Every structure is written in structure tokens, then in C-alpha cells.
């Protein structure tokens, strides 16, 4: 096996839309590394045999996207604590034929906010209001608690799904979807993790007028980059962080695991991602 040439990939179905090959190829070139990163389409019922084939063909690792993020856990020899807590694996390293699963979405979310250079604002300053309780919300909540948010107010259309996530930590409190405007009163951070606001989806209907002036507003939806939520926040003079950086920063962690170099997110890379 030639370890001078590092073979990596993203697996999912469908996968043609994935921006990950663009990101990883950019960093491979930037760091003068010999390697490849492909998008590989794998259907749900072919997961086990296809992953075994990647091991046999000498891959160093791969990213995992829908619909395999949960199913891959059973195929890993080890799954780390953060992936277990988030309930999904999005990054696998292969060493000596064994699969090691982790999740880099929480890192991606936290780094995207931390790298925005927000003077006088910290995760620790107050409650975080999280809208949405799907797969991405779990990673966002993990990051919020890891970064020291004193409490998380979780609001989801389907309240039961939000209630399930309270098992992650006692600091998570659930509020009704209908009361989302009022819940913003004490917010230090407001995060949209629903799919509302995405191109082709309705906007997230929320009134930010009760949000404190120091509150930071972020959206993990990044197409469009400035969602209705972020546009409303900007009009009100609130600080905003866009969602594209979460995707870029989560990719950094996988790249570092496989290639031994922690790459940077540059404005040039972000521009290329948004143009693609
Ligand atoms: N920037 C990044 O790197 C990144 C990473 C991951 C995901 N994302 C984006 O984050 C979004 C969510 O992803 P996910 O994987 O968490 O999806 P998911 O598991 O399908 O969850 C979707 C969430 O959106 C809510 N929702 C959907 N339609 C709604 C509506 N009409 N009204 C109110 N709530 C609605 C759902 O509420 P119910 O529970 O009531 O259905 C649920 O909370 C997607 O747009 C995805 O592209 C971005």
C-alpha cells in the first residue's frame, strides 16, 4: 500500500451534489500533497460491502453523509465519545484495516463562530436558542455545551423530537414552536438548524425584535448564504455568522486526521465553495 498517496472520499446517496471534493482537492493542492478525494455513490443496502472494498483498496478514510451517518456506526471498530453523543459518524479513519468513527460537525459549528472574530461575545455569556431538533441540531448542541453555553433553549415544530434531545444534558430546556419569538428575550445566541430558509423552502418565520442587542444570530443553512433570518438580523443591527463556514471547518478536522496537516479556511476557498 502506497501511503505517499493518500486516498480519501465522501460516501453517500445521492452524492453528486457534494461540495466536499472541491474543498479537499483545494487543500491537497495548497499543501502540495499527493492524494485524492472522490465522491462515491453508495446505496444503503450496499454500505457494508462497499466500505470493505474501500479498506481493501487502501483508502485512509472517508466522510459519510446521508443516508449512512447512523448505519456506519455499526461497521466501525471504534466510535469516539463525541460521535456517540451526537448519535452519528461523519468521518472515518482507516488504520490497519480497522475503522475509527468520529463526528466533526460540532467542531465545524464552533470553529465557524469562533473564527468570526467577535469582539466581546462568547458562548459562555448566556443562553443559546436553537431552532430545530434534527440531525444537525445534535451536533450544534454538543458544540454549544462543549464551548460553555450555560443553557440551551431548544425549539422544534415537533416538540417530542426536542424532548428526546434533552437526554443529552440537563442544561437543555424545551420551548414550544409557537412561543419562539418570546423565547429570544434572553438569548446570547440564536441558531437556525431547521431546513427553513434554504433555497426552495419557506423562510423561517420568526420576529427578532425581542432579541437583545448583543445577541449573535447564525444559520447553518448556507444556500442562500444570507437567509431571511440573517437578513432580518442585519437590519436590526445584530451580528451574524453565515453557515458555509460550518461545512468548511468540519472538513478541516477530517483532512487533518488523514493527511496530518490542519488546513485553513480562507476567503478564497469560501468564495469557490459558494460559486460551485
Ligand atoms: N452548514 C453545514 O455544514 C450544515 C451541516 C448539516 C446540515 N446543514 C443544513 O441544516 C439543515 C437541517 O439539516 P438536518 O440534517 O438536521 O435535517 P433534518 O434532520 O431533516 O431536520 C430538519 C429540521 O427542520 C425542521 N423543519 C423542516 N421543515 C419545517 C417546517 N416547515 N417548519 C418547521 N420546522 C421544519 C424539522 O422539524 P420537525 O422535527 O418538526 O420535522 C427538523 O427540526 C439543512 O438545511 C442542512 O442542509 C448544514
PDB file of C-alpha atoms and ligand atoms in Angstrom:
ATOM      1  CA  UNK A   1       0.000   0.000   0.000  1.00  0.00           C
ATOM      2  CA  UNK A   2       1.483   3.345  -1.057  1.00  0.00           C
ATOM      3  CA  UNK A   3       0.973   5.712   1.885  1.00  0.00           C
ATOM      4  CA  UNK A   4       2.688   8.545  -0.011  1.00  0.00           C
ATOM      5  CA  UNK A   5      -0.570   8.803  -1.927  1.00  0.00           C
ATOM      6  CA  UNK A   6      -3.492   9.285   0.477  1.00  0.00           C
ATOM      7  CA  UNK A   7      -6.817   8.089  -0.908  1.00  0.00           C
ATOM      8  CA  UNK A   8      -9.918   9.597   0.708  1.00  0.00           C
ATOM      9  CA  UNK A   9     -13.565  10.096  -0.259  1.00  0.00           C
ATOM     10  CA  UNK A  10     -17.058  11.055   0.742  1.00  0.00           C
ATOM     11  CA  UNK A  11     -19.731   8.368   0.613  1.00  0.00           C
ATOM     12  CA  UNK A  12     -23.472   8.946   0.383  1.00  0.00           C
ATOM     13  CA  UNK A  13     -26.537   8.586  -1.792  1.00  0.00           C
ATOM     14  CA  UNK A  14     -27.123  10.786  -3.703  1.00  0.00           C
ATOM     15  CA  UNK A  15     -23.640  12.277  -3.680  1.00  0.00           C
ATOM     16  CA  UNK A  16     -23.172  14.177  -6.962  1.00  0.00           C
ATOM     17  CA  UNK A  17     -24.131  17.455  -5.227  1.00  0.00           C
ATOM     18  CA  UNK A  18     -21.402  17.160  -2.566  1.00  0.00           C
ATOM     19  CA  UNK A  19     -19.030  20.115  -2.223  1.00  0.00           C
ATOM     20  CA  UNK A  20     -16.531  18.085  -0.201  1.00  0.00           C
ATOM     21  CA  UNK A  21     -14.365  17.040  -3.214  1.00  0.00           C
ATOM     22  CA  UNK A  22     -13.900  20.723  -4.105  1.00  0.00           C
ATOM     23  CA  UNK A  23     -12.821  21.565  -0.545  1.00  0.00           C
ATOM     24  CA  UNK A  24     -10.421  18.636  -0.058  1.00  0.00           C
ATOM     25  CA  UNK A  25      -8.891  18.914  -3.553  1.00  0.00           C
ATOM     26  CA  UNK A  26      -8.223  22.601  -2.852  1.00  0.00           C
ATOM     27  CA  UNK A  27      -6.318  21.744   0.332  1.00  0.00           C
ATOM     28  CA  UNK A  28      -4.419  18.824  -1.252  1.00  0.00           C
ATOM     29  CA  UNK A  29      -3.170  21.228  -3.952  1.00  0.00           C
ATOM     30  CA  UNK A  30      -2.500  24.035  -1.476  1.00  0.00           C
ATOM     31  CA  UNK A  31      -0.322  21.776   0.701  1.00  0.00           C
ATOM     32  CA  UNK A  32       1.375  20.049  -2.249  1.00  0.00           C
ATOM     33  CA  UNK A  33       0.163  16.648  -1.054  1.00  0.00           C
ATOM     34  CA  UNK A  34      -0.189  13.583  -3.242  1.00  0.00           C
ATOM     35  CA  UNK A  35      -3.655  12.258  -2.734  1.00  0.00           C
ATOM     36  CA  UNK A  36      -7.207  12.062  -3.952  1.00  0.00           C
ATOM     37  CA  UNK A  37     -10.686  12.760  -2.608  1.00  0.00           C
ATOM     38  CA  UNK A  38     -13.634  11.436  -4.595  1.00  0.00           C
ATOM     39  CA  UNK A  39     -17.401  11.391  -4.178  1.00  0.00           C
ATOM     40  CA  UNK A  40     -18.570   7.768  -4.140  1.00  0.00           C
ATOM     41  CA  UNK A  41     -22.241   6.921  -4.522  1.00  0.00           C
ATOM     42  CA  UNK A  42     -23.202   4.042  -2.244  1.00  0.00           C
ATOM     43  CA  UNK A  43     -26.776   2.905  -1.772  1.00  0.00           C
ATOM     44  CA  UNK A  44     -27.992   1.947   1.696  1.00  0.00           C
ATOM     45  CA  UNK A  45     -28.108  -1.810   1.101  1.00  0.00           C
ATOM     46  CA  UNK A  46     -24.559  -1.855  -0.325  1.00  0.00           C
ATOM     47  CA  UNK A  47     -22.904   0.007   2.557  1.00  0.00           C
ATOM     48  CA  UNK A  48     -21.076  -2.856   4.293  1.00  0.00           C
ATOM     49  CA  UNK A  49     -19.576  -4.418   1.156  1.00  0.00           C
ATOM     50  CA  UNK A  50     -18.664  -1.030  -0.357  1.00  0.00           C
ATOM     51  CA  UNK A  51     -16.905   0.107   2.805  1.00  0.00           C
ATOM     52  CA  UNK A  52     -14.972  -3.181   2.933  1.00  0.00           C
ATOM     53  CA  UNK A  53     -13.896  -2.509  -0.677  1.00  0.00           C
ATOM     54  CA  UNK A  54     -12.552   0.929   0.356  1.00  0.00           C
ATOM     55  CA  UNK A  55     -10.486  -0.731   3.093  1.00  0.00           C
ATOM     56  CA  UNK A  56      -9.174  -3.358   0.640  1.00  0.00           C
ATOM     57  CA  UNK A  57      -8.277  -0.650  -1.890  1.00  0.00           C
ATOM     58  CA  UNK A  58      -6.099   1.150   0.663  1.00  0.00           C
ATOM     59  CA  UNK A  59      -8.215   4.203   1.496  1.00  0.00           C
ATOM     60  CA  UNK A  60      -7.050   6.191   4.542  1.00  0.00           C
ATOM     61  CA  UNK A  61     -10.531   7.342   5.402  1.00  0.00           C
ATOM     62  CA  UNK A  62     -13.752   8.876   4.218  1.00  0.00           C
ATOM     63  CA  UNK A  63     -16.522  11.299   5.078  1.00  0.00           C
ATOM     64  CA  UNK A  64     -20.010   9.961   5.498  1.00  0.00           C
ATOM     65  CA  UNK A  65     -23.164  11.781   4.508  1.00  0.00           C
ATOM     66  CA  UNK A  66     -26.857  10.968   4.122  1.00  0.00           C
ATOM     67  CA  UNK A  67     -28.205   8.305   4.404  1.00  0.00           C
ATOM     68  CA  UNK A  68     -25.280   6.482   6.074  1.00  0.00           C
ATOM     69  CA  UNK A  69     -24.366   8.645   9.101  1.00  0.00           C
ATOM     70  CA  UNK A  70     -26.061   6.321  11.585  1.00  0.00           C
ATOM     71  CA  UNK A  71     -25.676   2.958   9.783  1.00  0.00           C
ATOM     72  CA  UNK A  72     -21.894   3.412   9.501  1.00  0.00           C
ATOM     73  CA  UNK A  73     -21.579   3.332  13.302  1.00  0.00           C
ATOM     74  CA  UNK A  74     -22.257  -0.413  13.382  1.00  0.00           C
ATOM     75  CA  UNK A  75     -19.467  -1.007  10.839  1.00  0.00           C
ATOM     76  CA  UNK A  76     -16.827   0.916  12.817  1.00  0.00           C
ATOM     77  CA  UNK A  77     -14.410  -0.929  15.090  1.00  0.00           C
ATOM     78  CA  UNK A  78     -14.450   2.113  17.366  1.00  0.00           C
ATOM     79  CA  UNK A  79     -16.728   5.134  17.611  1.00  0.00           C
ATOM     80  CA  UNK A  80     -15.466   8.006  19.770  1.00  0.00           C
ATOM     81  CA  UNK A  81     -17.418   9.643  22.596  1.00  0.00           C
ATOM     82  CA  UNK A  82     -18.398  12.744  20.632  1.00  0.00           C
ATOM     83  CA  UNK A  83     -19.875  10.727  17.751  1.00  0.00           C
ATOM     84  CA  UNK A  84     -21.744   8.558  20.260  1.00  0.00           C
ATOM     85  CA  UNK A  85     -23.151  11.653  21.997  1.00  0.00           C
ATOM     86  CA  UNK A  86     -24.150  13.228  18.671  1.00  0.00           C
ATOM     87  CA  UNK A  87     -25.530   9.890  17.508  1.00  0.00           C
ATOM     88  CA  UNK A  88     -23.871   9.946  14.093  1.00  0.00           C
ATOM     89  CA  UNK A  89     -20.477   9.421  12.433  1.00  0.00           C
ATOM     90  CA  UNK A  90     -19.469  11.759   9.600  1.00  0.00           C
ATOM     91  CA  UNK A  91     -15.743  10.972   9.438  1.00  0.00           C
ATOM     92  CA  UNK A  92     -13.973   7.604   9.382  1.00  0.00           C
ATOM     93  CA  UNK A  93     -10.230   6.932   9.582  1.00  0.00           C
ATOM     94  CA  UNK A  94      -8.882   3.572   8.427  1.00  0.00           C
ATOM     95  CA  UNK A  95      -5.813   2.239  10.196  1.00  0.00           C
ATOM     96  CA  UNK A  96      -4.522  -1.346   9.887  1.00  0.00           C
ATOM     97  CA  UNK A  97      -7.788  -2.363   8.270  1.00  0.00           C
ATOM     98  CA  UNK A  98      -9.845  -1.024  11.179  1.00  0.00           C
ATOM     99  CA  UNK A  99     -12.476   1.731  11.019  1.00  0.00           C
ATOM    100  CA  UNK A 100     -12.462   4.579  13.557  1.00  0.00           C
ATOM    101  CA  UNK A 101     -15.538   6.799  13.530  1.00  0.00           C
ATOM    102  CA  UNK A 102     -15.866  10.360  14.763  1.00  0.00           C
ATOM    103  CA  UNK A 103     -18.075  13.377  14.163  1.00  0.00           C
ATOM    104  CA  UNK A 104     -16.602  16.727  13.108  1.00  0.00           C
ATOM    105  CA  UNK A 105     -19.847  18.728  12.721  1.00  0.00           C
ATOM    106  CA  UNK A 106     -19.698  20.118  16.276  1.00  0.00           C
ATOM    107  CA  UNK A 107     -16.101  21.243  15.702  1.00  0.00           C
ATOM    108  CA  UNK A 108     -17.223  22.808  12.407  1.00  0.00           C
ATOM    109  CA  UNK A 109     -20.052  24.731  14.033  1.00  0.00           C
ATOM    110  CA  UNK A 110     -17.949  26.021  16.946  1.00  0.00           C
ATOM    111  CA  UNK A 111     -14.952  26.965  14.804  1.00  0.00           C
ATOM    112  CA  UNK A 112     -17.143  28.837  12.342  1.00  0.00           C
ATOM    113  CA  UNK A 113     -18.368  31.085  15.165  1.00  0.00           C
ATOM    114  CA  UNK A 114     -15.021  31.315  16.978  1.00  0.00           C
ATOM    115  CA  UNK A 115     -13.152  32.229  13.778  1.00  0.00           C
ATOM    116  CA  UNK A 116     -15.597  35.047  13.024  1.00  0.00           C
ATOM    117  CA  UNK A 117     -13.602  37.288  15.388  1.00  0.00           C
ATOM    118  CA  UNK A 118     -16.494  38.537  17.508  1.00  0.00           C
ATOM    119  CA  UNK A 119     -15.100  41.051  19.982  1.00  0.00           C
ATOM    120  CA  UNK A 120     -16.824  40.982  23.359  1.00  0.00           C
ATOM    121  CA  UNK A 121     -19.008  37.963  22.588  1.00  0.00           C
ATOM    122  CA  UNK A 122     -18.546  34.451  23.957  1.00  0.00           C
ATOM    123  CA  UNK A 123     -20.586  31.222  24.025  1.00  0.00           C
ATOM    124  CA  UNK A 124     -20.384  31.444  27.828  1.00  0.00           C
ATOM    125  CA  UNK A 125     -22.214  34.777  28.063  1.00  0.00           C
ATOM    126  CA  UNK A 126     -25.789  33.475  28.073  1.00  0.00           C
ATOM    127  CA  UNK A 127     -28.458  31.138  26.766  1.00  0.00           C
ATOM    128  CA  UNK A 128     -28.355  29.741  23.263  1.00  0.00           C
ATOM    129  CA  UNK A 129     -31.682  29.410  21.453  1.00  0.00           C
ATOM    130  CA  UNK A 130     -31.623  26.528  18.973  1.00  0.00           C
ATOM    131  CA  UNK A 131     -34.374  26.227  16.373  1.00  0.00           C
ATOM    132  CA  UNK A 132     -34.739  22.693  15.015  1.00  0.00           C
ATOM    133  CA  UNK A 133     -34.082  19.269  16.516  1.00  0.00           C
ATOM    134  CA  UNK A 134     -32.925  17.184  13.547  1.00  0.00           C
ATOM    135  CA  UNK A 135     -29.564  15.529  12.925  1.00  0.00           C
ATOM    136  CA  UNK A 136     -27.613  18.772  12.629  1.00  0.00           C
ATOM    137  CA  UNK A 137     -29.108  20.169  15.860  1.00  0.00           C
ATOM    138  CA  UNK A 138     -27.493  17.368  17.881  1.00  0.00           C
ATOM    139  CA  UNK A 139     -24.025  18.406  16.707  1.00  0.00           C
ATOM    140  CA  UNK A 140     -24.770  22.093  17.273  1.00  0.00           C
ATOM    141  CA  UNK A 141     -25.997  21.424  20.827  1.00  0.00           C
ATOM    142  CA  UNK A 142     -22.933  19.278  21.555  1.00  0.00           C
ATOM    143  CA  UNK A 143     -20.727  22.187  20.437  1.00  0.00           C
ATOM    144  CA  UNK A 144     -22.672  24.744  22.476  1.00  0.00           C
ATOM    145  CA  UNK A 145     -22.291  22.720  25.666  1.00  0.00           C
ATOM    146  CA  UNK A 146     -18.622  21.975  24.958  1.00  0.00           C
ATOM    147  CA  UNK A 147     -17.969  25.700  24.447  1.00  0.00           C
ATOM    148  CA  UNK A 148     -19.631  26.542  27.772  1.00  0.00           C
ATOM    149  CA  UNK A 149     -23.103  27.825  26.898  1.00  0.00           C
ATOM    150  CA  UNK A 150     -24.849  27.980  30.314  1.00  0.00           C
ATOM    151  CA  UNK A 151     -28.176  26.780  28.869  1.00  0.00           C
ATOM    152  CA  UNK A 152     -29.809  25.765  25.600  1.00  0.00           C
ATOM    153  CA  UNK A 153     -33.425  26.602  24.777  1.00  0.00           C
ATOM    154  CA  UNK A 154     -34.497  24.092  22.152  1.00  0.00           C
ATOM    155  CA  UNK A 155     -37.489  24.849  19.944  1.00  0.00           C
ATOM    156  CA  UNK A 156     -38.802  22.470  17.313  1.00  0.00           C
ATOM    157  CA  UNK A 157     -42.029  22.212  15.324  1.00  0.00           C
ATOM    158  CA  UNK A 158     -42.387  18.636  16.576  1.00  0.00           C
ATOM    159  CA  UNK A 159     -41.924  19.131  20.320  1.00  0.00           C
ATOM    160  CA  UNK A 160     -41.358  15.399  21.051  1.00  0.00           C
ATOM    161  CA  UNK A 161     -38.169  15.405  18.971  1.00  0.00           C
ATOM    162  CA  UNK A 162     -36.822  18.288  21.033  1.00  0.00           C
ATOM    163  CA  UNK A 163     -37.786  16.458  24.259  1.00  0.00           C
ATOM    164  CA  UNK A 164     -35.703  13.466  23.100  1.00  0.00           C
ATOM    165  CA  UNK A 165     -32.600  15.655  22.817  1.00  0.00           C
ATOM    166  CA  UNK A 166     -32.878  16.775  26.443  1.00  0.00           C
ATOM    167  CA  UNK A 167     -31.308  13.394  27.272  1.00  0.00           C
ATOM    168  CA  UNK A 168     -28.020  14.858  26.036  1.00  0.00           C
ATOM    169  CA  UNK A 169     -27.754  17.257  29.010  1.00  0.00           C
ATOM    170  CA  UNK A 170     -29.719  18.817  31.860  1.00  0.00           C
ATOM    171  CA  UNK A 171     -28.926  22.297  30.516  1.00  0.00           C
ATOM    172  CA  UNK A 172     -31.291  21.756  27.561  1.00  0.00           C
ATOM    173  CA  UNK A 173     -34.811  23.165  28.003  1.00  0.00           C
ATOM    174  CA  UNK A 174     -37.636  22.814  25.515  1.00  0.00           C
ATOM    175  CA  UNK A 175     -39.946  25.621  24.470  1.00  0.00           C
ATOM    176  CA  UNK A 176     -42.974  25.496  22.176  1.00  0.00           C
ATOM    177  CA  UNK A 177     -42.572  26.337  18.493  1.00  0.00           C
ATOM    178  CA  UNK A 178     -45.496  28.791  18.820  1.00  0.00           C
ATOM    179  CA  UNK A 179     -43.602  30.696  21.569  1.00  0.00           C
ATOM    180  CA  UNK A 180     -40.356  31.060  19.620  1.00  0.00           C
ATOM    181  CA  UNK A 181     -40.459  34.876  19.433  1.00  0.00           C
ATOM    182  CA  UNK A 182     -40.789  35.244  23.225  1.00  0.00           C
ATOM    183  CA  UNK A 183     -38.001  32.710  23.819  1.00  0.00           C
ATOM    184  CA  UNK A 184     -35.493  35.081  22.208  1.00  0.00           C
ATOM    185  CA  UNK A 185     -35.713  37.593  25.103  1.00  0.00           C
ATOM    186  CA  UNK A 186     -32.650  36.356  26.984  1.00  0.00           C
ATOM    187  CA  UNK A 187     -30.719  34.934  24.038  1.00  0.00           C
ATOM    188  CA  UNK A 188     -26.961  35.323  23.725  1.00  0.00           C
ATOM    189  CA  UNK A 189     -27.030  33.232  20.554  1.00  0.00           C
ATOM    190  CA  UNK A 190     -29.804  32.313  18.108  1.00  0.00           C
ATOM    191  CA  UNK A 191     -29.130  29.374  15.765  1.00  0.00           C
ATOM    192  CA  UNK A 192     -31.316  28.079  12.964  1.00  0.00           C
ATOM    193  CA  UNK A 193     -30.756  24.355  12.425  1.00  0.00           C
ATOM    194  CA  UNK A 194     -34.067  23.741  10.635  1.00  0.00           C
ATOM    195  CA  UNK A 195     -34.093  23.404   6.867  1.00  0.00           C
ATOM    196  CA  UNK A 196     -36.300  26.522   6.664  1.00  0.00           C
ATOM    197  CA  UNK A 197     -34.689  29.356   4.735  1.00  0.00           C
ATOM    198  CA  UNK A 198     -32.953  27.015   2.284  1.00  0.00           C
ATOM    199  CA  UNK A 199     -33.424  27.670  -1.419  1.00  0.00           C
ATOM    200  CA  UNK A 200     -36.743  26.124  -2.391  1.00  0.00           C
ATOM    201  CA  UNK A 201     -38.015  26.007   1.209  1.00  0.00           C
ATOM    202  CA  UNK A 202     -40.190  28.549   3.031  1.00  0.00           C
ATOM    203  CA  UNK A 203     -38.385  31.077   5.236  1.00  0.00           C
ATOM    204  CA  UNK A 204     -38.104  30.616   8.989  1.00  0.00           C
ATOM    205  CA  UNK A 205     -40.844  32.853  10.351  1.00  0.00           C
ATOM    206  CA  UNK A 206     -39.538  34.493  13.478  1.00  0.00           C
ATOM    207  CA  UNK A 207     -39.561  38.009  14.885  1.00  0.00           C
ATOM    208  CA  UNK A 208     -36.175  39.073  16.205  1.00  0.00           C
ATOM    209  CA  UNK A 209     -37.466  42.291  17.810  1.00  0.00           C
ATOM    210  CA  UNK A 210     -37.281  40.790  21.319  1.00  0.00           C
ATOM    211  CA  UNK A 211     -33.690  39.563  20.897  1.00  0.00           C
ATOM    212  CA  UNK A 212     -31.152  41.532  22.971  1.00  0.00           C
ATOM    213  CA  UNK A 213     -28.856  43.841  21.004  1.00  0.00           C
ATOM    214  CA  UNK A 214     -25.758  41.781  21.950  1.00  0.00           C
ATOM    215  CA  UNK A 215     -27.253  38.531  20.585  1.00  0.00           C
ATOM    216  CA  UNK A 216     -25.408  36.761  17.778  1.00  0.00           C
ATOM    217  CA  UNK A 217     -27.528  35.183  15.044  1.00  0.00           C
ATOM    218  CA  UNK A 218     -26.259  32.272  12.969  1.00  0.00           C
ATOM    219  CA  UNK A 219     -27.810  29.950  10.426  1.00  0.00           C
ATOM    220  CA  UNK A 220     -26.398  26.603   9.397  1.00  0.00           C
ATOM    221  CA  UNK A 221     -28.311  26.845   6.106  1.00  0.00           C
ATOM    222  CA  UNK A 222     -25.867  28.360   3.606  1.00  0.00           C
ATOM    223  CA  UNK A 223     -27.773  28.334   0.308  1.00  0.00           C
ATOM    224  CA  UNK A 224     -28.553  31.206   0.168  1.00  0.00           C
ATOM    225  CA  UNK A 225     -25.655  32.496   2.246  1.00  0.00           C
ATOM    226  CA  UNK A 226     -27.741  35.309   3.724  1.00  0.00           C
ATOM    227  CA  UNK A 227     -31.009  33.627   4.654  1.00  0.00           C
ATOM    228  CA  UNK A 228     -34.115  35.644   5.557  1.00  0.00           C
ATOM    229  CA  UNK A 229     -33.177  35.131   9.208  1.00  0.00           C
ATOM    230  CA  UNK A 230     -29.714  36.630   8.743  1.00  0.00           C
ATOM    231  CA  UNK A 231     -31.053  39.483   6.634  1.00  0.00           C
ATOM    232  CA  UNK A 232     -33.585  40.356   9.332  1.00  0.00           C
ATOM    233  CA  UNK A 233     -30.839  40.183  11.985  1.00  0.00           C
ATOM    234  CA  UNK A 234     -28.598  42.510   9.977  1.00  0.00           C
ATOM    235  CA  UNK A 235     -31.438  45.004   9.535  1.00  0.00           C
ATOM    236  CA  UNK A 236     -31.859  45.035  13.310  1.00  0.00           C
ATOM    237  CA  UNK A 237     -28.145  45.668  13.794  1.00  0.00           C
ATOM    238  CA  UNK A 238     -27.462  42.210  15.279  1.00  0.00           C
ATOM    239  CA  UNK A 239     -24.211  40.441  14.488  1.00  0.00           C
ATOM    240  CA  UNK A 240     -24.483  37.455  12.162  1.00  0.00           C
ATOM    241  CA  UNK A 241     -22.379  34.439  11.170  1.00  0.00           C
ATOM    242  CA  UNK A 242     -23.247  32.632   7.912  1.00  0.00           C
ATOM    243  CA  UNK A 243     -23.446  28.838   7.575  1.00  0.00           C
ATOM    244  CA  UNK A 244     -20.937  27.981   4.827  1.00  0.00           C
ATOM    245  CA  UNK A 245     -18.064  28.068   7.292  1.00  0.00           C
ATOM    246  CA  UNK A 246     -19.544  25.187   9.301  1.00  0.00           C
ATOM    247  CA  UNK A 247     -19.148  22.896   6.285  1.00  0.00           C
ATOM    248  CA  UNK A 248     -15.613  24.139   5.645  1.00  0.00           C
ATOM    249  CA  UNK A 249     -14.467  23.878   9.258  1.00  0.00           C
ATOM    250  CA  UNK A 250     -15.905  20.375   9.760  1.00  0.00           C
ATOM    251  CA  UNK A 251     -13.915  19.296   6.708  1.00  0.00           C
ATOM    252  CA  UNK A 252     -10.675  20.612   8.249  1.00  0.00           C
ATOM    253  CA  UNK A 253     -10.798  18.050  11.036  1.00  0.00           C
ATOM    254  CA  UNK A 254     -11.110  15.071   8.662  1.00  0.00           C
ATOM    255  CA  UNK A 255      -8.371  16.412   6.397  1.00  0.00           C
ATOM    256  CA  UNK A 256      -6.061  16.733   9.415  1.00  0.00           C
ATOM    257  CA  UNK A 257      -6.789  13.167  10.559  1.00  0.00           C
ATOM    258  CA  UNK A 258      -5.947  11.661   7.165  1.00  0.00           C
ATOM    259  CA  UNK A 259      -3.192  13.975   5.903  1.00  0.00           C
ATOM    260  CA  UNK A 260      -1.535  15.139   9.132  1.00  0.00           C
ATOM    261  CA  UNK A 261      -1.974  18.841   8.265  1.00  0.00           C
ATOM    262  CA  UNK A 262      -4.672  21.141   9.660  1.00  0.00           C
ATOM    263  CA  UNK A 263      -5.741  23.276   6.683  1.00  0.00           C
ATOM    264  CA  UNK A 264      -7.177  26.773   6.874  1.00  0.00           C
ATOM    265  CA  UNK A 265     -10.457  28.236   5.722  1.00  0.00           C
ATOM    266  CA  UNK A 266      -9.623  31.223   3.546  1.00  0.00           C
ATOM    267  CA  UNK A 267     -11.956  33.789   1.911  1.00  0.00           C
ATOM    268  CA  UNK A 268     -10.784  32.371  -1.456  1.00  0.00           C
ATOM    269  CA  UNK A 269     -11.948  28.856  -0.536  1.00  0.00           C
ATOM    270  CA  UNK A 270     -15.260  30.151   0.807  1.00  0.00           C
ATOM    271  CA  UNK A 271     -15.792  32.054  -2.448  1.00  0.00           C
ATOM    272  CA  UNK A 272     -15.028  28.944  -4.525  1.00  0.00           C
ATOM    273  CA  UNK A 273     -17.481  26.921  -2.443  1.00  0.00           C
ATOM    274  CA  UNK A 274     -20.275  29.436  -2.938  1.00  0.00           C
ATOM    275  CA  UNK A 275     -19.630  29.728  -6.671  1.00  0.00           C
ATOM    276  CA  UNK A 276     -19.720  25.944  -7.205  1.00  0.00           C
TER     277      UNK A 276
HETATM  278  N1  LIG B   1     -23.613  24.255   7.224  1.00  0.00           N
HETATM  279  C1  LIG B   1     -23.437  22.964   7.389  1.00  0.00           C
HETATM  280  O1  LIG B   1     -22.325  22.444   7.407  1.00  0.00           O
HETATM  281  C2  LIG B   1     -24.631  22.060   7.608  1.00  0.00           C
HETATM  282  C3  LIG B   1     -24.456  20.794   8.202  1.00  0.00           C
HETATM  283  C4  LIG B   1     -25.566  19.986   8.387  1.00  0.00           C
HETATM  284  C5  LIG B   1     -26.821  20.424   7.983  1.00  0.00           C
HETATM  285  N2  LIG B   1     -26.954  21.646   7.409  1.00  0.00           N
HETATM  286  C6  LIG B   1     -28.283  22.123   6.995  1.00  0.00           C
HETATM  287  O2  LIG B   1     -29.110  22.133   8.153  1.00  0.00           O
HETATM  288  C7  LIG B   1     -30.454  21.849   7.810  1.00  0.00           C
HETATM  289  C8  LIG B   1     -31.010  20.760   8.711  1.00  0.00           C
HETATM  290  O3  LIG B   1     -30.298  19.551   8.477  1.00  0.00           O
HETATM  291  P1  LIG B   1     -30.637  18.212   9.306  1.00  0.00           P
HETATM  292  O4  LIG B   1     -29.702  17.185   8.818  1.00  0.00           O
HETATM  293  O5  LIG B   1     -30.711  18.488  10.761  1.00  0.00           O
HETATM  294  O6  LIG B   1     -32.116  17.895   8.768  1.00  0.00           O
HETATM  295  P2  LIG B   1     -33.232  17.015   9.476  1.00  0.00           P
HETATM  296  O7  LIG B   1     -32.641  16.010  10.389  1.00  0.00           O
HETATM  297  O8  LIG B   1     -34.124  16.568   8.371  1.00  0.00           O
HETATM  298  O9  LIG B   1     -34.053  18.075  10.390  1.00  0.00           O
HETATM  299  C9  LIG B   1     -34.849  19.091   9.794  1.00  0.00           C
HETATM  300  C10 LIG B   1     -35.300  20.067  10.865  1.00  0.00           C
HETATM  301  O10 LIG B   1     -36.037  21.126  10.204  1.00  0.00           O
HETATM  302  C11 LIG B   1     -37.349  21.211  10.778  1.00  0.00           C
HETATM  303  N3  LIG B   1     -38.320  21.589   9.753  1.00  0.00           N
HETATM  304  C12 LIG B   1     -38.393  21.130   8.487  1.00  0.00           C
HETATM  305  N4  LIG B   1     -39.457  21.696   7.844  1.00  0.00           N
HETATM  306  C13 LIG B   1     -40.045  22.538   8.747  1.00  0.00           C
HETATM  307  C14 LIG B   1     -41.166  23.413   8.690  1.00  0.00           C
HETATM  308  N5  LIG B   1     -41.902  23.544   7.582  1.00  0.00           N
HETATM  309  N6  LIG B   1     -41.465  24.113   9.801  1.00  0.00           N
HETATM  310  C15 LIG B   1     -40.742  23.994  10.930  1.00  0.00           C
HETATM  311  N7  LIG B   1     -39.659  23.182  11.042  1.00  0.00           N
HETATM  312  C16 LIG B   1     -39.317  22.458   9.962  1.00  0.00           C
HETATM  313  C17 LIG B   1     -37.635  19.828  11.315  1.00  0.00           C
HETATM  314  O11 LIG B   1     -38.655  19.903  12.274  1.00  0.00           O
HETATM  315  P3  LIG B   1     -39.560  18.604  12.618  1.00  0.00           P
HETATM  316  O12 LIG B   1     -38.766  17.781  13.590  1.00  0.00           O
HETATM  317  O13 LIG B   1     -40.789  19.169  13.199  1.00  0.00           O
HETATM  318  O14 LIG B   1     -39.786  17.885  11.320  1.00  0.00           O
HETATM  319  C18 LIG B   1     -36.254  19.465  11.906  1.00  0.00           C
HETATM  320  O15 LIG B   1     -36.053  20.095  13.129  1.00  0.00           O
HETATM  321  C19 LIG B   1     -30.448  21.502   6.318  1.00  0.00           C
HETATM  322  O16 LIG B   1     -30.827  22.652   5.608  1.00  0.00           O
HETATM  323  C20 LIG B   1     -28.991  21.182   6.033  1.00  0.00           C
HETATM  324  O17 LIG B   1     -28.620  21.477   4.703  1.00  0.00           O
HETATM  325  C21 LIG B   1     -25.891  22.482   7.223  1.00  0.00           C
END
